[in-house]
Structure formats: C-alpha cells, structure tokens
C-alpha cells in the first residue's frame, strides 16, 4: 500500500504500557557481549542480579522486549512488507539512569517521511514516562523502506556528519560472535532477516545479518566502557545511523573524535575494505 502522507505524518499511536525486569536487562547486556571477561568488575556491573546498571540503549528495545513474533510495519497511513524495511537510525536521551526494573508508558508519534526516490525514510519519536508521568527517556528512530519512494514527498535534508580531518582521539575493536544475532533476537526482535538464511537470501543478502540495534548497542557499550569508565548512568544521549550491514562473527572498528558535545564516531568492518556499518555515531556524557 502506498504511504499516505496526510494520514501518516503527525499520527500518534495509542499509549502502550510495558514492564521490564532486571533479568531482561541482563539478557540485553549479554546480547551485546557483556561479561566477555567474567572476572572484570566493570563487566559484572551489567549483570548483577536485581540491580544491574542499565545502558540507556535498553530503552530502545524495552517496549518490544517480550515480543516473540516478527514485527509488522503497519501504522496509520503506512503498510509495508517487512522484507523491504531496514533500520536507518536510532537515538536515545535519558534525563537520568534507567531503573533496572520498572513500568513505562510509551507514546509514539510519526514526525517526518522523506521521499528518497526509490525508497522512503520514516521518522518516529517515542516518549516513555513512568506511571506517575515522569519522563524516563525519549527515543527517535527512522526506518528505510525500499521501493516505497516516489510518492512526491519532501526529500529531506542530508544526514551525513563530517568527521574531523585528523587522527581519531579513540579507536576500539569490537568483536562479534558467529551466533550474535541468534542471541540478540531473544531481546524482542524476531525478524527472520537475522536468523533465517532463506529469508535473508530473498531480501538480497548472502546470509542473515546482525540486527542494527545490536551493532548500535555494542558500540554504545564500547564507548561507555572507554569514555566514562563503564558507568552507564554517566551517558546522557547516544545516536547513530545504520550505514551498512554487519555479518555475525565480524570484528568491527570504531574511530571517534572528541567534539564540544561529546564524541563523534564511525564504525567500520576492516575485513570488508572498511565498509561503514554505523555513521554519525554521537555519544554525549552527562
């Protein structure tokens, strides 16, 4: 079904109440590679029973964490086949630490839809409050819908971010496991693109790819560990654009530069001629 701009832009979904536990938080962190050194106290802070610290990026998945079926892309004025959709960007900001257990109420609004010719970019923003109305976090997301452009909409601004013309201030190698996507899918993203070889082939990939949100979360953890001594509560905001695919088992390389607001980075895949996996990585401590 073609995108109906008049219906979609500004559409607000009904509030969704959801809850999470410390076990959910621990599983999410394990899906990002936490605990790779089980003797490192900094790693164990992510995995403590009952009171683990919470990476802000958990907020990007908390609402859908217990989903066991593939997601649908059906919203007011929007109805797209899942195989046409790729994650384009994600961001989160939190006014304070996310609690290890809690209940949230999410309200999602579709804010912009860009016509890229052969594809559409659909933007949404979700505000999550606790039952008393206190803001817990705000997330902003865009998806790239192949074959859904050409509807005569605004092309939108360029989202490229220029990195400084100097050596990076920080470089980190981030390994992924061959089974990384199979583990991460237990965090509420059962899209078969990440687990079913036949589905991945039909979508144009040689094999299942790693979830964009897994790559995004692993990078956030690497920056948290390197820049704020692994203190998740010290992270104010984080965002990135999914610029390319990652295959489970690849080692990724993060280059980051210090800026006035924090750090700006790029994540590449050295084994594939430094193909860019994440661009415009922005990390801002509190």
Short mmCIF file of C-alpha atoms in Angstrom, two decimals:
data_model
loop_
_atom_site.label_atom_id
_atom_site.label_comp_id
_atom_site.label_asym_id
_atom_site.label_seq_id
_atom_site.Cartn_x
_atom_site.Cartn_y
_atom_site.Cartn_z
CA UNK A 1 0.00 0.00 0.00
CA UNK A 2 1.44 3.42 -0.88
CA UNK A 3 2.33 5.71 2.00
CA UNK A 4 -0.46 8.18 2.76
CA UNK A 5 1.34 11.32 3.94
CA UNK A 6 -1.85 13.07 5.03
CA UNK A 7 -2.64 10.25 7.42
CA UNK A 8 0.85 9.21 8.49
CA UNK A 9 2.63 12.47 9.36
CA UNK A 10 1.66 13.54 12.84
CA UNK A 11 -0.15 10.29 13.57
CA UNK A 12 0.12 9.34 17.22
CA UNK A 13 -0.24 5.76 18.35
CA UNK A 14 -2.24 4.76 21.39
CA UNK A 15 -0.19 4.70 24.60
CA UNK A 16 1.43 1.34 25.28
CA UNK A 17 2.17 0.20 28.82
CA UNK A 18 5.00 -2.26 29.29
CA UNK A 19 7.24 -3.53 32.07
CA UNK A 20 10.75 -4.89 32.34
CA UNK A 21 12.79 -6.78 34.92
CA UNK A 22 16.44 -6.99 35.89
CA UNK A 23 16.59 -10.33 34.05
CA UNK A 24 15.53 -8.57 30.85
CA UNK A 25 18.29 -6.01 31.36
CA UNK A 26 20.88 -8.72 31.94
CA UNK A 27 19.81 -10.65 28.83
CA UNK A 28 20.03 -7.46 26.77
CA UNK A 29 23.54 -6.79 28.03
CA UNK A 30 24.57 -10.39 27.29
CA UNK A 31 23.22 -9.90 23.76
CA UNK A 32 25.67 -7.00 23.41
CA UNK A 33 28.64 -9.03 24.63
CA UNK A 34 28.69 -8.03 28.30
CA UNK A 35 30.54 -10.48 30.51
CA UNK A 36 33.17 -11.35 27.92
CA UNK A 37 35.61 -11.21 30.83
CA UNK A 38 33.64 -12.73 33.73
CA UNK A 39 36.32 -11.63 36.21
CA UNK A 40 36.16 -7.93 35.29
CA UNK A 41 34.12 -5.99 37.90
CA UNK A 42 33.17 -3.42 35.25
CA UNK A 43 31.63 -6.16 33.10
CA UNK A 44 29.81 -7.67 36.05
CA UNK A 45 28.09 -4.35 36.80
CA UNK A 46 25.96 -5.03 33.72
CA UNK A 47 24.96 -8.46 35.03
CA UNK A 48 24.34 -8.14 38.77
CA UNK A 49 21.15 -9.87 39.88
CA UNK A 50 18.33 -7.47 40.84
CA UNK A 51 20.38 -4.26 40.48
CA UNK A 52 22.37 -4.27 37.21
CA UNK A 53 23.29 -0.89 35.80
CA UNK A 54 21.31 -0.18 32.64
CA UNK A 55 22.76 1.03 29.36
CA UNK A 56 20.48 3.79 28.03
CA UNK A 57 20.13 1.84 24.78
CA UNK A 58 17.99 -0.69 26.67
CA UNK A 59 15.32 1.97 26.32
CA UNK A 60 15.38 1.43 22.55
CA UNK A 61 14.20 -2.16 22.97
CA UNK A 62 12.34 -2.24 26.31
CA UNK A 63 8.86 -1.77 24.83
CA UNK A 64 9.19 -4.73 22.44
CA UNK A 65 11.48 -6.90 24.56
CA UNK A 66 8.94 -9.67 25.09
CA UNK A 67 7.69 -9.91 21.51
CA UNK A 68 8.04 -13.43 20.12
CA UNK A 69 6.70 -12.83 16.61
CA UNK A 70 8.27 -10.84 13.75
CA UNK A 71 7.31 -7.16 13.83
CA UNK A 72 4.80 -5.67 11.40
CA UNK A 73 5.21 -2.30 9.70
CA UNK A 74 1.54 -1.35 9.80
CA UNK A 75 0.66 2.06 11.19
CA UNK A 76 -1.78 4.84 10.24
CA UNK A 77 -1.07 5.62 6.58
CA UNK A 78 1.83 3.12 6.49
CA UNK A 79 1.69 -0.55 5.45
CA UNK A 80 4.99 -2.03 4.24
CA UNK A 81 6.29 -5.57 3.78
CA UNK A 82 8.85 -6.42 6.44
CA UNK A 83 11.37 -7.68 3.86
CA UNK A 84 11.53 -4.16 2.36
CA UNK A 85 12.47 -2.48 5.62
CA UNK A 86 15.91 -1.71 7.04
CA UNK A 87 16.70 0.16 10.22
CA UNK A 88 18.07 3.59 9.25
CA UNK A 89 18.87 5.37 12.51
CA UNK A 90 18.28 5.30 16.22
CA UNK A 91 18.82 7.65 19.11
CA UNK A 92 18.02 7.94 22.79
CA UNK A 93 18.29 10.53 25.52
CA UNK A 94 17.52 9.99 29.19
CA UNK A 95 17.29 12.65 31.90
CA UNK A 96 18.59 10.15 34.45
CA UNK A 97 19.57 6.50 34.85
CA UNK A 98 17.04 3.94 33.63
CA UNK A 99 15.92 1.74 36.55
CA UNK A 100 16.68 -1.99 36.35
CA UNK A 101 13.00 -2.84 36.86
CA UNK A 102 10.00 -0.72 36.08
CA UNK A 103 6.90 0.10 34.10
CA UNK A 104 6.78 2.56 31.23
CA UNK A 105 4.08 4.16 29.12
CA UNK A 106 5.18 4.82 25.53
CA UNK A 107 3.58 7.31 23.17
CA UNK A 108 4.89 7.22 19.58
CA UNK A 109 4.39 9.98 17.02
CA UNK A 110 5.34 9.81 13.33
CA UNK A 111 7.15 13.07 12.72
CA UNK A 112 8.58 13.03 9.18
CA UNK A 113 8.55 10.96 5.98
CA UNK A 114 11.17 11.61 3.33
CA UNK A 115 10.86 10.62 -0.31
CA UNK A 116 14.25 9.35 -1.50
CA UNK A 117 13.01 8.34 -4.94
CA UNK A 118 13.38 4.57 -4.77
CA UNK A 119 12.80 4.45 -1.03
CA UNK A 120 11.12 6.23 1.85
CA UNK A 121 12.60 7.21 5.21
CA UNK A 122 10.04 7.19 8.02
CA UNK A 123 10.82 9.00 11.28
CA UNK A 124 9.15 8.50 14.65
CA UNK A 125 9.67 9.75 18.18
CA UNK A 126 8.66 7.90 21.33
CA UNK A 127 8.39 9.46 24.77
CA UNK A 128 8.39 6.98 27.66
CA UNK A 129 7.15 8.01 31.09
CA UNK A 130 6.63 6.10 34.30
CA UNK A 131 3.04 5.70 35.60
CA UNK A 132 3.32 9.00 37.51
CA UNK A 133 4.12 10.87 34.29
CA UNK A 134 7.84 11.38 34.91
CA UNK A 135 9.86 11.20 31.70
CA UNK A 136 12.20 8.19 31.65
CA UNK A 137 13.62 8.51 28.14
CA UNK A 138 12.95 9.72 24.62
CA UNK A 139 13.89 7.74 21.55
CA UNK A 140 13.98 8.81 17.91
CA UNK A 141 14.03 6.26 15.11
CA UNK A 142 13.97 6.11 11.34
CA UNK A 143 13.42 3.18 9.01
CA UNK A 144 14.41 2.86 5.36
CA UNK A 145 11.64 1.32 3.23
CA UNK A 146 12.95 0.07 -0.10
CA UNK A 147 10.64 0.52 -3.07
CA UNK A 148 8.31 2.86 -1.18
CA UNK A 149 9.55 6.21 -2.54
CA UNK A 150 8.30 8.21 -5.48
CA UNK A 151 5.16 9.48 -3.75
CA UNK A 152 6.04 13.13 -4.26
CA UNK A 153 7.13 13.96 -0.74
CA UNK A 154 9.97 16.12 0.56
CA UNK A 155 13.39 14.52 0.01
CA UNK A 156 14.57 15.68 3.42
CA UNK A 157 17.93 17.14 4.44
CA UNK A 158 21.26 15.39 4.18
CA UNK A 159 22.05 13.47 7.35
CA UNK A 160 25.75 12.98 6.73
CA UNK A 161 28.10 14.06 9.51
CA UNK A 162 31.63 15.11 8.62
CA UNK A 163 34.30 13.63 10.86
CA UNK A 164 37.29 15.83 11.73
CA UNK A 165 40.25 15.80 9.34
CA UNK A 166 42.71 14.48 11.92
CA UNK A 167 43.61 11.26 13.65
CA UNK A 168 40.86 9.83 15.87
CA UNK A 169 41.04 10.51 19.59
CA UNK A 170 39.78 7.00 20.29
CA UNK A 171 39.93 3.69 18.41
CA UNK A 172 38.31 0.45 19.57
CA UNK A 173 37.97 -3.02 18.04
CA UNK A 174 34.59 -4.64 18.76
CA UNK A 175 34.35 -8.40 18.10
CA UNK A 176 31.02 -10.07 17.33
CA UNK A 177 30.17 -13.74 17.76
CA UNK A 178 29.02 -16.04 14.93
CA UNK A 179 25.84 -16.62 16.95
CA UNK A 180 25.43 -12.95 17.97
CA UNK A 181 22.19 -12.42 16.03
CA UNK A 182 20.68 -15.65 17.35
CA UNK A 183 21.33 -14.46 20.89
CA UNK A 184 20.25 -10.88 20.34
CA UNK A 185 16.94 -11.93 18.74
CA UNK A 186 15.86 -13.04 22.23
CA UNK A 187 15.73 -9.32 23.07
CA UNK A 188 12.43 -8.94 21.21
CA UNK A 189 13.44 -8.72 17.54
CA UNK A 190 12.41 -11.96 15.81
CA UNK A 191 12.77 -10.55 12.29
CA UNK A 192 13.81 -13.63 10.26
CA UNK A 193 16.27 -11.45 8.34
CA UNK A 194 18.61 -12.11 11.26
CA UNK A 195 18.09 -15.85 11.64
CA UNK A 196 16.61 -17.47 8.51
CA UNK A 197 19.08 -17.97 5.63
CA UNK A 198 16.27 -18.35 3.07
CA UNK A 199 14.54 -15.15 4.20
CA UNK A 200 17.85 -13.27 4.15
CA UNK A 201 18.54 -14.53 0.63
CA UNK A 202 15.11 -13.40 -0.57
CA UNK A 203 15.88 -9.95 0.88
CA UNK A 204 19.12 -9.79 -1.14
CA UNK A 205 21.71 -10.80 1.47
CA UNK A 206 24.10 -13.76 1.25
CA UNK A 207 23.28 -14.79 4.82
CA UNK A 208 21.46 -13.43 7.89
CA UNK A 209 22.73 -10.07 9.07
CA UNK A 210 23.22 -8.73 12.59
CA UNK A 211 20.45 -6.56 13.98
CA UNK A 212 21.21 -2.89 13.50
CA UNK A 213 20.18 -2.31 17.11
CA UNK A 214 22.69 -4.92 18.25
CA UNK A 215 25.52 -3.16 16.41
CA UNK A 216 24.21 0.12 17.81
CA UNK A 217 24.09 -1.22 21.36
CA UNK A 218 27.51 -2.89 21.20
CA UNK A 219 29.01 0.40 20.07
CA UNK A 220 27.29 2.29 22.88
CA UNK A 221 28.69 -0.19 25.40
CA UNK A 222 32.20 0.12 23.94
CA UNK A 223 32.05 3.92 24.21
CA UNK A 224 30.62 3.75 27.73
CA UNK A 225 33.41 1.42 28.84
CA UNK A 226 36.12 3.54 27.21
CA UNK A 227 34.94 7.07 27.98
CA UNK A 228 33.05 7.01 31.29
CA UNK A 229 34.73 4.02 32.96
CA UNK A 230 31.80 1.76 32.19
CA UNK A 231 29.33 3.89 34.16
CA UNK A 232 26.03 3.63 32.27
CA UNK A 233 24.47 6.35 34.44
CA UNK A 234 27.01 8.84 33.05
CA UNK A 235 25.60 8.59 29.50
CA UNK A 236 23.22 11.41 28.61
CA UNK A 237 22.43 10.70 24.97
CA UNK A 238 23.53 8.46 22.15
CA UNK A 239 22.58 8.09 18.49
CA UNK A 240 23.83 6.54 15.26
CA UNK A 241 22.87 5.89 11.64
CA UNK A 242 22.86 2.37 10.26
CA UNK A 243 25.03 2.86 7.18
CA UNK A 244 25.71 -0.75 6.23
CA UNK A 245 25.25 -4.35 7.27
CA UNK A 246 27.25 -6.42 9.72
CA UNK A 247 27.50 -10.19 9.47
CA UNK A 248 27.75 -12.08 12.77
CA UNK A 249 31.35 -13.08 13.52
CA UNK A 250 32.93 -9.96 12.04
CA UNK A 251 35.22 -7.71 14.07
CA UNK A 252 34.24 -4.05 13.92
CA UNK A 253 36.45 -0.98 14.30
CA UNK A 254 35.28 2.23 15.94
CA UNK A 255 37.03 5.55 15.34
CA UNK A 256 35.85 8.50 17.43
CA UNK A 257 36.74 12.17 17.71
CA UNK A 258 36.18 14.47 20.67
CA UNK A 259 33.74 17.33 20.00
CA UNK A 260 32.26 20.14 22.06
CA UNK A 261 29.19 17.98 22.79
CA UNK A 262 30.97 14.68 23.38
CA UNK A 263 32.26 12.31 20.73
CA UNK A 264 31.51 11.74 17.04
CA UNK A 265 32.39 8.38 15.54
CA UNK A 266 32.27 5.96 12.64
CA UNK A 267 32.09 2.16 12.84
CA UNK A 268 33.64 0.12 10.02
CA UNK A 269 34.25 -3.52 9.03
CA UNK A 270 38.00 -3.89 8.33
CA UNK A 271 37.62 -7.32 6.71
CA UNK A 272 35.36 -5.81 4.01
CA UNK A 273 37.54 -2.91 2.91
CA UNK A 274 36.44 -0.81 5.88
CA UNK A 275 32.80 -0.83 4.82
CA UNK A 276 30.89 1.60 7.04
CA UNK A 277 28.43 -0.05 9.43
CA UNK A 278 27.46 2.96 11.57
CA UNK A 279 27.97 6.61 10.73
CA UNK A 280 27.24 9.75 12.67
CA UNK A 281 27.76 7.98 15.99
CA UNK A 282 27.17 10.64 18.66
CA UNK A 283 27.92 9.96 22.31
CA UNK A 284 27.33 12.63 24.95
CA UNK A 285 28.15 12.10 28.64
CA UNK A 286 26.07 13.93 31.23
#
